Tab-separated table of C-alpha atoms in Angstrom:
chain	number	residue	atom	x	y	z
A	157	UNK	CA	-0.109	27.046	-4.793
A	158	UNK	CA	2.955	24.953	-4.822
A	159	UNK	CA	6.300	26.006	-3.328
A	160	UNK	CA	9.432	25.804	-5.510
A	161	UNK	CA	12.548	25.419	-3.374
A	162	UNK	CA	15.431	23.180	-2.561
A	163	UNK	CA	15.109	23.859	1.179
A	164	UNK	CA	12.807	20.864	1.424
A	165	UNK	CA	15.866	18.552	1.208
A	166	UNK	CA	18.028	17.654	4.184
A	167	UNK	CA	21.504	16.417	3.367
A	168	UNK	CA	22.413	13.209	5.293
A	169	UNK	CA	25.660	11.803	3.930
A	170	UNK	CA	28.069	11.601	1.089
A	171	UNK	CA	28.733	8.140	-0.256
A	172	UNK	CA	31.432	9.138	-2.782
A	173	UNK	CA	34.352	6.639	-2.708
A	174	UNK	CA	36.814	4.927	-5.006
A	175	UNK	CA	34.849	1.711	-4.926
A	176	UNK	CA	32.085	3.327	-6.848
A	177	UNK	CA	34.370	3.726	-9.953
A	178	UNK	CA	33.579	0.037	-10.811
A	179	UNK	CA	29.941	1.110	-11.282
A	180	UNK	CA	30.738	4.035	-13.536
A	181	UNK	CA	30.984	6.807	-10.927
A	182	UNK	CA	32.889	9.830	-12.282
A	183	UNK	CA	30.952	9.751	-15.575
A	184	UNK	CA	28.161	12.273	-15.815
A	185	UNK	CA	24.694	10.729	-15.345
A	186	UNK	CA	26.083	7.293	-14.467
A	187	UNK	CA	23.276	6.780	-11.898
A	188	UNK	CA	20.470	8.169	-13.995
A	189	UNK	CA	17.606	5.680	-14.612
A	190	UNK	CA	17.950	6.125	-18.359
A	191	UNK	CA	21.717	5.490	-18.348
A	192	UNK	CA	23.065	2.969	-20.888
A	193	UNK	CA	24.200	0.618	-18.081
A	194	UNK	CA	21.471	0.468	-15.505
A	195	UNK	CA	22.727	0.467	-11.972
A	196	UNK	CA	20.475	-1.208	-9.271
A	197	UNK	CA	20.072	0.469	-5.922
A	198	UNK	CA	18.425	-0.690	-2.652
A	199	UNK	CA	18.185	1.617	0.392
A	200	UNK	CA	17.810	0.742	4.092
A	201	UNK	CA	17.664	2.963	7.130
A	202	UNK	CA	21.362	2.687	7.517
A	203	UNK	CA	22.826	1.133	4.413
A	204	UNK	CA	22.813	1.436	0.634
A	205	UNK	CA	23.398	-1.450	-1.756
A	206	UNK	CA	24.497	-0.676	-5.357
A	207	UNK	CA	24.857	-3.400	-8.033
A	208	UNK	CA	25.795	-3.839	-11.638
A	209	UNK	CA	25.604	-7.101	-13.640
A	210	UNK	CA	28.149	-9.027	-11.490
A	211	UNK	CA	29.006	-7.002	-8.385
A	212	UNK	CA	27.243	-5.708	-5.296
A	213	UNK	CA	28.634	-2.940	-3.075
A	214	UNK	CA	27.223	-2.333	0.406
A	215	UNK	CA	27.845	1.105	1.949
A	216	UNK	CA	26.875	2.285	5.427
A	217	UNK	CA	25.662	5.824	4.758
A	218	UNK	CA	24.729	6.537	8.390
A	219	UNK	CA	28.189	5.651	9.712
A	220	UNK	CA	31.134	6.760	7.538
A	221	UNK	CA	33.453	4.397	9.428
A	222	UNK	CA	31.410	1.323	8.662
A	223	UNK	CA	33.467	-0.971	6.375
A	224	UNK	CA	32.312	-1.375	2.739
A	225	UNK	CA	31.499	-4.931	1.564
A	226	UNK	CA	31.809	-6.287	-1.931
A	227	UNK	CA	29.815	-9.333	-3.065
A	228	UNK	CA	30.515	-11.184	-6.229
A	229	UNK	CA	27.824	-13.937	-6.629
A	230	UNK	CA	28.777	-17.085	-8.350
A	231	UNK	CA	26.977	-16.733	-11.729
A	232	UNK	CA	26.919	-19.101	-14.691
A	233	UNK	CA	29.290	-17.772	-17.348
A	234	UNK	CA	27.905	-20.272	-19.906
A	235	UNK	CA	24.417	-18.833	-19.782
A	236	UNK	CA	25.625	-15.174	-19.267
A	237	UNK	CA	23.831	-15.068	-15.930
A	238	UNK	CA	23.853	-11.653	-14.315
A	239	UNK	CA	22.241	-9.720	-11.420
A	240	UNK	CA	18.841	-8.259	-12.314
A	241	UNK	CA	17.325	-7.237	-8.989
A	242	UNK	CA	18.446	-6.523	-5.418
A	243	UNK	CA	16.462	-5.707	-2.223
A	244	UNK	CA	17.082	-5.539	1.516
A	245	UNK	CA	15.345	-8.060	3.891
A	246	UNK	CA	15.186	-6.288	7.238
A	247	UNK	CA	13.965	-8.092	10.395
A	248	UNK	CA	14.128	-6.917	13.935
A	249	UNK	CA	17.284	-8.928	14.861
A	250	UNK	CA	18.954	-9.266	11.469
A	251	UNK	CA	19.353	-7.737	7.988
A	252	UNK	CA	20.386	-9.438	4.706
A	253	UNK	CA	20.535	-8.566	1.005
A	254	UNK	CA	18.382	-10.549	-1.489
A	255	UNK	CA	19.527	-10.903	-5.148
A	256	UNK	CA	17.646	-12.046	-8.239
A	257	UNK	CA	19.367	-13.232	-11.360
A	258	UNK	CA	18.685	-13.504	-15.039
A	259	UNK	CA	18.192	-17.336	-14.744
A	260	UNK	CA	15.488	-17.082	-12.079
A	261	UNK	CA	17.582	-17.771	-8.968
A	262	UNK	CA	17.034	-16.072	-5.609
A	263	UNK	CA	20.246	-15.574	-3.587
A	264	UNK	CA	20.401	-14.294	-0.020
A	265	UNK	CA	23.679	-12.869	1.440
A	266	UNK	CA	24.740	-11.717	4.836
A	267	UNK	CA	26.248	-8.274	5.386
A	268	UNK	CA	29.691	-9.942	5.429
A	269	UNK	CA	29.049	-11.378	1.917
A	270	UNK	CA	28.349	-14.982	3.035
A	271	UNK	CA	25.883	-16.942	0.865
A	272	UNK	CA	22.996	-17.968	3.055
A	273	UNK	CA	20.494	-19.368	0.601
A	274	UNK	CA	20.242	-20.140	-3.092
A	275	UNK	CA	17.067	-21.330	-4.728
A	276	UNK	CA	15.513	-21.471	-8.144
A	277	UNK	CA	12.219	-19.656	-8.337
A	278	UNK	CA	11.301	-20.038	-12.033
A	279	UNK	CA	13.117	-20.096	-15.310
A	280	UNK	CA	13.354	-16.518	-16.498
A	281	UNK	CA	14.730	-13.162	-15.574
A	282	UNK	CA	13.833	-11.856	-12.156
A	283	UNK	CA	12.560	-8.347	-12.812
A	284	UNK	CA	11.713	-7.167	-9.282
A	285	UNK	CA	11.996	-8.135	-5.648
A	286	UNK	CA	9.208	-6.438	-3.681
A	287	UNK	CA	8.841	-6.512	0.097
A	288	UNK	CA	5.399	-5.701	1.393
A	289	UNK	CA	3.199	-6.083	4.481
A	290	UNK	CA	-0.567	-5.693	4.977
A	291	UNK	CA	-3.183	-6.524	7.548
A	292	UNK	CA	-4.843	-9.875	7.060
A	293	UNK	CA	-8.069	-8.513	8.429
A	294	UNK	CA	-9.247	-4.932	8.969
A	295	UNK	CA	-10.454	-5.941	12.412
A	296	UNK	CA	-7.191	-7.647	13.512
A	297	UNK	CA	-3.775	-6.191	13.803
A	298	UNK	CA	-2.198	-9.277	12.192
A	299	UNK	CA	0.246	-8.831	9.307
A	300	UNK	CA	0.599	-10.746	6.092
A	301	UNK	CA	4.271	-9.990	5.184
A	302	UNK	CA	5.878	-11.375	1.996
A	303	UNK	CA	8.582	-11.049	-0.634
A	304	UNK	CA	7.065	-10.838	-4.094
A	305	UNK	CA	9.341	-12.046	-6.973
A	306	UNK	CA	8.352	-10.786	-10.439
A	307	UNK	CA	9.374	-12.714	-13.535
A	308	UNK	CA	7.878	-12.035	-16.970
A	309	UNK	CA	4.394	-13.534	-16.849
A	310	UNK	CA	4.986	-15.041	-13.409
A	311	UNK	CA	4.565	-14.016	-9.737
A	312	UNK	CA	6.032	-15.831	-6.764
A	313	UNK	CA	5.310	-15.171	-3.088
A	314	UNK	CA	7.591	-16.044	-0.197
A	315	UNK	CA	6.144	-15.705	3.300
A	316	UNK	CA	8.132	-13.450	5.684
A	317	UNK	CA	7.905	-15.946	8.550
A	318	UNK	CA	9.499	-18.673	6.414
A	319	UNK	CA	12.387	-16.400	5.495
A	320	UNK	CA	12.873	-15.346	9.115
A	321	UNK	CA	12.964	-18.993	10.255
A	322	UNK	CA	15.604	-19.837	7.655
A	323	UNK	CA	17.738	-16.856	8.717
A	324	UNK	CA	17.434	-17.807	12.387
A	325	UNK	CA	18.682	-21.354	11.586
A	326	UNK	CA	21.630	-19.858	9.616
A	327	UNK	CA	22.480	-17.464	12.525
A	328	UNK	CA	22.368	-20.206	15.121
A	329	UNK	CA	24.515	-22.596	13.102
A	330	UNK	CA	27.001	-19.833	12.191
A	331	UNK	CA	27.284	-18.835	15.860
A	332	UNK	CA	27.774	-22.435	17.014
A	333	UNK	CA	30.335	-23.109	14.283
A	334	UNK	CA	32.298	-20.033	15.424
A	335	UNK	CA	32.523	-21.286	19.015
A	336	UNK	CA	33.162	-24.958	18.076
A	337	UNK	CA	35.773	-23.972	15.437
A	338	UNK	CA	34.150	-26.171	12.857
A	339	UNK	CA	35.478	-25.923	9.296
A	340	UNK	CA	33.577	-23.563	6.997
A	341	UNK	CA	31.331	-25.061	4.424
A	342	UNK	CA	31.695	-24.255	0.768
A	343	UNK	CA	29.446	-21.622	-0.796
A	344	UNK	CA	27.333	-24.247	-2.634
A	345	UNK	CA	26.695	-26.164	0.593
A	346	UNK	CA	25.933	-22.977	2.505
A	347	UNK	CA	23.321	-21.909	-0.067
A	348	UNK	CA	21.306	-25.132	0.281
A	349	UNK	CA	21.913	-26.512	3.760
A	350	UNK	CA	19.055	-24.785	5.606
A	351	UNK	CA	16.204	-26.233	3.602
A	352	UNK	CA	14.185	-25.071	0.642
A	353	UNK	CA	12.021	-21.973	1.200
A	354	UNK	CA	8.311	-22.817	0.497
A	355	UNK	CA	6.494	-20.455	-1.860
A	356	UNK	CA	3.533	-20.009	-4.140
A	357	UNK	CA	3.872	-19.505	-7.893
A	358	UNK	CA	1.237	-18.120	-10.269
A	359	UNK	CA	1.090	-17.698	-14.107
A	360	UNK	CA	-0.227	-14.186	-14.844
A	361	UNK	CA	0.446	-13.936	-18.567
A	362	UNK	CA	-3.192	-14.247	-19.724
A	363	UNK	CA	-3.016	-10.629	-21.014
A	364	UNK	CA	0.648	-10.675	-22.084
A	365	UNK	CA	3.938	-10.792	-20.258
A	366	UNK	CA	4.293	-8.365	-17.370
A	367	UNK	CA	7.217	-5.941	-16.817
A	368	UNK	CA	6.245	-5.216	-13.130
A	369	UNK	CA	3.754	-6.621	-10.705
A	370	UNK	CA	2.778	-6.534	-6.968
A	371	UNK	CA	0.764	-8.601	-4.594
A	372	UNK	CA	-1.403	-5.964	-2.867
A	373	UNK	CA	-2.852	-7.996	-0.023
A	374	UNK	CA	-5.481	-10.560	0.892
A	375	UNK	CA	-8.835	-10.379	-0.787
A	376	UNK	CA	-12.213	-12.144	-0.215
A	377	UNK	CA	-12.853	-15.518	-1.907
A	378	UNK	CA	-15.121	-15.883	-4.934
A	379	UNK	CA	-18.884	-15.916	-4.232
A	380	UNK	CA	-19.102	-19.669	-4.770
A	381	UNK	CA	-16.310	-20.406	-2.300
A	382	UNK	CA	-17.268	-18.256	0.719
A	383	UNK	CA	-16.762	-21.251	3.085
A	384	UNK	CA	-13.363	-22.018	1.607
A	385	UNK	CA	-10.380	-22.233	3.988
A	386	UNK	CA	-8.067	-21.148	1.212
A	387	UNK	CA	-6.404	-17.707	1.257
A	388	UNK	CA	-6.761	-15.500	-1.738
A	389	UNK	CA	-4.471	-12.586	-2.737
A	390	UNK	CA	-4.933	-9.742	-5.126
A	391	UNK	CA	-2.217	-9.051	-7.682
A	392	UNK	CA	-1.780	-6.137	-10.125
A	393	UNK	CA	0.447	-6.514	-13.145
A	394	UNK	CA	1.552	-4.000	-15.868
A	395	UNK	CA	3.062	-4.767	-19.284
A	396	UNK	CA	3.335	-4.045	-22.946
A	397	UNK	CA	0.086	-5.683	-24.065
A	398	UNK	CA	-2.085	-4.653	-21.078
A	399	UNK	CA	-1.333	-1.445	-19.210
A	400	UNK	CA	-3.010	-2.758	-16.065
A	401	UNK	CA	-4.266	-6.270	-15.190
A	402	UNK	CA	-5.620	-7.666	-11.976
A	403	UNK	CA	-5.829	-11.261	-10.664
A	404	UNK	CA	-7.177	-13.217	-7.833
A	405	UNK	CA	-4.423	-15.596	-6.682
A	406	UNK	CA	-5.371	-18.882	-4.944
A	407	UNK	CA	-3.020	-20.082	-2.219
A	408	UNK	CA	-3.246	-23.820	-3.174
A	409	UNK	CA	-2.249	-25.411	-6.459
A	410	UNK	CA	-5.238	-27.754	-6.488
A	411	UNK	CA	-8.819	-27.582	-5.145
A	412	UNK	CA	-8.975	-31.233	-4.224
A	413	UNK	CA	-7.968	-32.602	-0.862
A	414	UNK	CA	-5.330	-34.858	-2.483
A	415	UNK	CA	-3.749	-31.807	-4.142
A	416	UNK	CA	-3.728	-29.820	-0.900
A	417	UNK	CA	-2.037	-32.711	0.909
A	418	UNK	CA	0.545	-33.162	-1.905
A	419	UNK	CA	1.362	-29.453	-1.863
A	420	UNK	CA	2.209	-29.659	1.884
A	421	UNK	CA	3.795	-33.120	2.084
A	422	UNK	CA	5.865	-33.258	-1.076
A	423	UNK	CA	8.152	-30.294	-0.309
A	424	UNK	CA	8.839	-31.580	3.275
A	425	UNK	CA	9.518	-35.065	1.919
A	426	UNK	CA	11.801	-33.768	-0.747
A	427	UNK	CA	13.714	-31.672	1.782
A	428	UNK	CA	14.131	-34.744	4.075
A	429	UNK	CA	15.291	-36.947	1.199
A	430	UNK	CA	17.757	-34.317	0.023
A	431	UNK	CA	19.175	-33.938	3.456
A	432	UNK	CA	19.634	-37.672	3.820
A	433	UNK	CA	21.172	-37.979	0.399
A	434	UNK	CA	23.603	-35.196	1.163
A	435	UNK	CA	24.862	-37.166	4.163
A	436	UNK	CA	25.560	-40.211	2.056
A	437	UNK	CA	26.808	-38.612	-1.178
A	438	UNK	CA	28.380	-35.431	0.232
A	439	UNK	CA	31.142	-35.624	-2.385
A	440	UNK	CA	28.910	-35.963	-5.443
A	441	UNK	CA	29.110	-33.376	-8.197
A	442	UNK	CA	27.207	-30.141	-7.437
A	443	UNK	CA	26.727	-29.351	-11.067
A	444	UNK	CA	24.238	-32.176	-11.396
A	445	UNK	CA	22.159	-30.868	-8.580
A	446	UNK	CA	22.005	-27.501	-10.204
A	447	UNK	CA	20.738	-28.849	-13.494
A	448	UNK	CA	18.166	-31.116	-11.832
A	449	UNK	CA	16.608	-28.242	-9.746
A	450	UNK	CA	13.151	-27.497	-11.199
A	451	UNK	CA	10.560	-24.945	-10.309
A	452	UNK	CA	7.297	-26.011	-8.819
A	453	UNK	CA	3.921	-26.036	-10.553
A	454	UNK	CA	1.610	-23.040	-10.810
A	455	UNK	CA	-1.268	-22.274	-8.464
A	456	UNK	CA	-4.576	-20.800	-9.802
A	457	UNK	CA	-4.672	-17.224	-10.987
A	458	UNK	CA	-8.146	-15.958	-11.981
A	459	UNK	CA	-8.288	-12.727	-14.056
A	460	UNK	CA	-10.371	-9.950	-12.591
A	461	UNK	CA	-9.931	-7.006	-14.997
A	462	UNK	CA	-7.696	-5.720	-17.781
A	463	UNK	CA	-7.075	-2.314	-19.370
A	464	UNK	CA	-5.719	-2.322	-22.954
A	465	UNK	CA	-4.980	0.972	-24.621
A	466	UNK	CA	-2.552	0.430	-27.559
A	467	UNK	CA	0.051	1.798	-28.022
A	468	UNK	CA	0.281	2.668	-24.276
A	469	UNK	CA	2.576	0.261	-22.288
A	470	UNK	CA	2.942	-0.021	-18.544
A	471	UNK	CA	6.454	0.642	-17.250
A	472	UNK	CA	6.769	0.936	-13.455
A	473	UNK	CA	4.462	0.271	-10.496
A	474	UNK	CA	4.635	1.449	-6.898
A	475	UNK	CA	2.392	0.443	-4.040
A	476	UNK	CA	0.999	2.437	-1.132
A	477	UNK	CA	1.814	1.149	2.389
A	478	UNK	CA	-1.745	-0.169	2.924
A	479	UNK	CA	-1.859	-1.751	-0.554
A	480	UNK	CA	-5.051	0.128	-1.494
A	481	UNK	CA	-3.416	2.489	-4.079
A	482	UNK	CA	-0.960	1.940	-6.914
A	483	UNK	CA	0.843	4.517	-9.002
A	484	UNK	CA	1.551	3.246	-12.572
A	485	UNK	CA	3.822	5.020	-15.165
A	486	UNK	CA	3.349	4.335	-18.813
A	487	UNK	CA	5.166	4.803	-22.141
A	488	UNK	CA	3.090	7.918	-23.044
A	489	UNK	CA	4.383	9.924	-20.090
A	490	UNK	CA	1.319	9.444	-17.912
A	491	UNK	CA	0.937	8.442	-14.321
A	492	UNK	CA	-2.228	6.562	-13.335
A	493	UNK	CA	-3.460	6.392	-9.727
A	494	UNK	CA	-5.297	3.032	-9.348
A	495	UNK	CA	-7.725	2.262	-6.558
A	496	UNK	CA	-6.904	-1.411	-6.008
A	497	UNK	CA	-10.015	-2.271	-4.069
A	498	UNK	CA	-12.373	-0.895	-6.712
A	499	UNK	CA	-9.929	-1.609	-9.571
A	500	UNK	CA	-10.561	1.816	-11.106
A	501	UNK	CA	-8.213	4.647	-12.161
A	502	UNK	CA	-9.057	7.609	-9.813
A	503	UNK	CA	-6.462	10.125	-11.008
A	504	UNK	CA	-4.226	10.866	-13.995
A	505	UNK	CA	-1.128	12.971	-14.587
A	506	UNK	CA	0.248	13.811	-17.991
A	507	UNK	CA	3.678	14.934	-19.226
A	508	UNK	CA	5.955	12.827	-16.989
A	509	UNK	CA	8.067	10.654	-19.312
A	510	UNK	CA	10.580	8.307	-17.563
A	511	UNK	CA	9.029	9.298	-14.223
A	512	UNK	CA	9.659	7.377	-11.015
A	513	UNK	CA	7.167	7.450	-8.130
A	514	UNK	CA	7.004	6.639	-4.374
A	515	UNK	CA	4.383	7.096	-1.823
A	516	UNK	CA	5.372	9.152	1.210
A	517	UNK	CA	3.830	10.673	4.345
A	518	UNK	CA	3.949	14.371	5.259
A	519	UNK	CA	2.892	16.659	8.126
A	520	UNK	CA	0.713	19.080	6.211
A	521	UNK	CA	-0.644	20.913	9.247
A	522	UNK	CA	2.522	21.040	11.301
A	523	UNK	CA	1.642	24.363	13.016
A	524	UNK	CA	-1.670	23.161	14.300
A	525	UNK	CA	-0.100	19.904	15.676
A	526	UNK	CA	2.778	21.708	17.370
A	527	UNK	CA	0.529	24.356	19.049
A	528	UNK	CA	-1.346	21.731	21.112
A	529	UNK	CA	1.661	20.914	23.272
A	530	UNK	CA	5.240	21.987	23.876
A	531	UNK	CA	6.426	18.491	23.052
A	532	UNK	CA	4.355	16.313	20.783
A	533	UNK	CA	5.325	13.116	18.924
A	534	UNK	CA	3.327	12.913	15.709
A	535	UNK	CA	1.117	9.903	15.356
A	536	UNK	CA	0.228	7.993	12.218
A	537	UNK	CA	-3.051	9.896	12.033
A	538	UNK	CA	-1.202	13.211	11.791
A	539	UNK	CA	0.399	12.333	8.598
A	540	UNK	CA	-1.008	12.723	5.092
A	541	UNK	CA	-0.406	10.217	2.336
A	542	UNK	CA	1.286	11.839	-0.676
A	543	UNK	CA	2.886	10.747	-3.988
A	544	UNK	CA	6.410	11.912	-4.782
A	545	UNK	CA	7.008	12.092	-8.582
A	546	UNK	CA	10.555	12.350	-9.930
A	547	UNK	CA	10.509	13.749	-13.466
A	548	UNK	CA	14.127	13.431	-14.645
A	549	UNK	CA	13.522	15.108	-17.966
A	550	UNK	CA	12.175	18.173	-16.157
A	551	UNK	CA	14.741	17.948	-13.374
A	552	UNK	CA	12.212	18.261	-10.588
A	553	UNK	CA	10.441	16.277	-7.792
A	554	UNK	CA	6.732	17.025	-7.169
A	555	UNK	CA	4.794	16.003	-4.132
A	556	UNK	CA	0.997	15.592	-4.532
A	557	UNK	CA	-1.522	15.036	-1.720
A	558	UNK	CA	-3.581	11.850	-1.993
A	559	UNK	CA	-6.106	11.108	-3.423
A	560	UNK	CA	-7.345	14.252	-5.137
A	561	UNK	CA	-5.348	16.906	-3.209
A	562	UNK	CA	-3.152	19.702	-4.634
A	563	UNK	CA	0.472	19.768	-5.490
A	564	UNK	CA	2.182	20.562	-2.160
A	565	UNK	CA	5.666	21.390	-3.339
A	566	UNK	CA	8.169	21.234	-6.186
A	567	UNK	CA	11.944	20.597	-5.640
A	568	UNK	CA	14.590	21.057	-8.251
A	569	UNK	CA	17.178	18.296	-8.607
A	570	UNK	CA	20.229	17.482	-10.688
A	571	UNK	CA	19.982	15.407	-13.805
A	572	UNK	CA	21.957	12.390	-12.468
A	573	UNK	CA	19.779	11.789	-9.421
A	574	UNK	CA	17.873	8.704	-8.337
A	575	UNK	CA	14.798	8.655	-6.100
A	576	UNK	CA	14.967	5.958	-3.438
A	577	UNK	CA	12.870	4.614	-0.521
A	578	UNK	CA	13.924	2.340	2.353
A	579	UNK	CA	12.608	-1.169	2.074
A	580	UNK	CA	9.678	-2.358	4.179
A	581	UNK	CA	10.823	-3.632	7.604
A	582	UNK	CA	9.214	-6.911	8.721
A	583	UNK	CA	7.129	-6.268	11.868
A	584	UNK	CA	7.333	-2.514	11.326
A	585	UNK	CA	3.650	-1.977	12.306
A	586	UNK	CA	4.636	-2.658	15.894
A	587	UNK	CA	7.137	0.193	15.957
A	588	UNK	CA	6.735	2.907	18.534
A	589	UNK	CA	6.921	5.907	17.942
A	590	UNK	CA	5.526	5.733	14.418
A	591	UNK	CA	8.076	6.093	11.679
A	592	UNK	CA	6.510	7.771	8.596
A	593	UNK	CA	7.236	6.713	4.972
A	594	UNK	CA	10.101	8.852	3.627
A	595	UNK	CA	11.726	9.406	0.232
A	596	UNK	CA	15.491	9.955	-0.362
A	597	UNK	CA	17.356	11.480	-3.226
A	598	UNK	CA	20.795	10.290	-4.310
A	599	UNK	CA	22.843	12.545	-6.462
A	600	UNK	CA	25.118	10.288	-8.478
A	601	UNK	CA	27.420	13.123	-9.634
A	602	UNK	CA	28.181	14.446	-6.137
A	603	UNK	CA	27.461	11.350	-4.011
A	604	UNK	CA	25.194	13.361	-1.815
A	605	UNK	CA	22.315	11.506	-0.088
A	606	UNK	CA	19.395	13.646	1.009
A	607	UNK	CA	15.953	13.148	2.463
A	608	UNK	CA	12.782	14.936	1.395
A	609	UNK	CA	11.502	16.694	4.520
A	610	UNK	CA	8.283	15.288	5.903
A	611	UNK	CA	6.781	18.744	6.745
A	612	UNK	CA	6.095	21.932	4.844
A	613	UNK	CA	7.777	25.095	5.916
C-alpha cells in the first residue's frame, strides 16, 4: 500500500531572486513544463542553470552567498538563433555549462561566463544534451562516458575524455595568461583556439524524425563481424512516426581501411592547417569562417527494431544509470518501461499525460540495514532502483519499484513544479562512499528546492 504524504521531501534552499523575473518568475506556473514559454533547467550537486531563448542564469543553491552569473551567448539574429538545450559537464577538477542552439551549434561556457568552445555539430535544432556513462565490459570496471547530442533524425557522440582534454588545455592557458598578463582574446577566438572536438555522427531517421534519443551503451558487433575491432553502440530513439526505434551505431564512417585512416587523419590535418592559417591570417573576417564550417559525414546506423502504433507518439525518454532500462512517455498518457538489452516493453502505466520521469535509488529496507551496526554507510547493493513519475495534471509524484515492484509512495506537489535530477558526473563510478541517484523538486512559484528522500519512513 502506498503512502501519501509530503514528509518525503526535504527542503534544501530557496532560489527566489530578482534575476528570475527575466524568465517570467512572479507569474503563476511560469516554470511548469507546459508553460507557453518553456524554461530550460539543468541541476548540479551545487548549482542550478536556468535558460530562456537568449539568456542563461547560474545560481548556487547550496551556497546563498555564491554570486549569480548571467551568460548571453552570441547568437545569429539573422537566422533567429536561440538556446534550445543546456546541461552541466562535471569533471573531478572542473565544471562547465554546455549549450545547444537552434542552428546546431554546441557552446561550452565557464562558470564565469567565458566562452571556452564553439562548434557546429549538424544543421538543425539541438533538442537534447545527454550525459551518460556505462561500463565498456561487464568484467571490467572501465567506463565509456559521453555527451550525446540529439537533433531531429540525428545523433552525435562526444567522448568524455576528449572534452576533458580540451577543458584542461583551456584551464592551463587561462592560468598562464593570468600570470603573464597577456591580453584577453576575443570570444570568437576563444571558442575555436583549443582545437575541434572529434565526434561521431549518425543518421537515425529511417523510421521518421526523432524528438528524443539516447546512446545506451556499447553492444556486441553483428554476427558476421565478430572479429571486428570497431566499437558498436546501441541507441534508442522516440518520435512522432515511431514510438520506439533502436539502432546499432558503428564507430567508423567506412568499413574500408582507407576510410578508417581518413576518419582519423583528416580531422587532425584540418586542425593543424586551421591553426597555421590563423597565425598568418589572424585579422581575416570571422564571418566567413562561420559560414564555411560544415558538419562531418555520417557513420553507419543499422536499424534493430521499431514500434509503430498510430496515433501514439513518443514524447520524452529517460535512461537508467546502467543503461539497461528506459522510461518513455507518449502522447496518449502512457509510460513504457523498455528493457534495452532485449528491446521489449516490460511494463506499462496509463493515465499520465504530460508526465516527466527520472530513475532514482531508495533504501527500501532501511530498518534492516540500520540494525546490523550502530554506524553503517549504505552501499550500492543496499539501494533499490525506482522510477519517479511526476504527473503535473494530477499534482503528484509517484515512486515505483523496478522492474515489477509496487508503488512505494505518493507525494503531493504544487502545479508550477519541475522535477529535476543532477547531471551525471564524469568518473563518478570511482566515488567512495557511494552517492545514490536522487530526484529534486523545484517549486517555481515559491522558489523552494527540495529533494525526495531516499528512504521510506
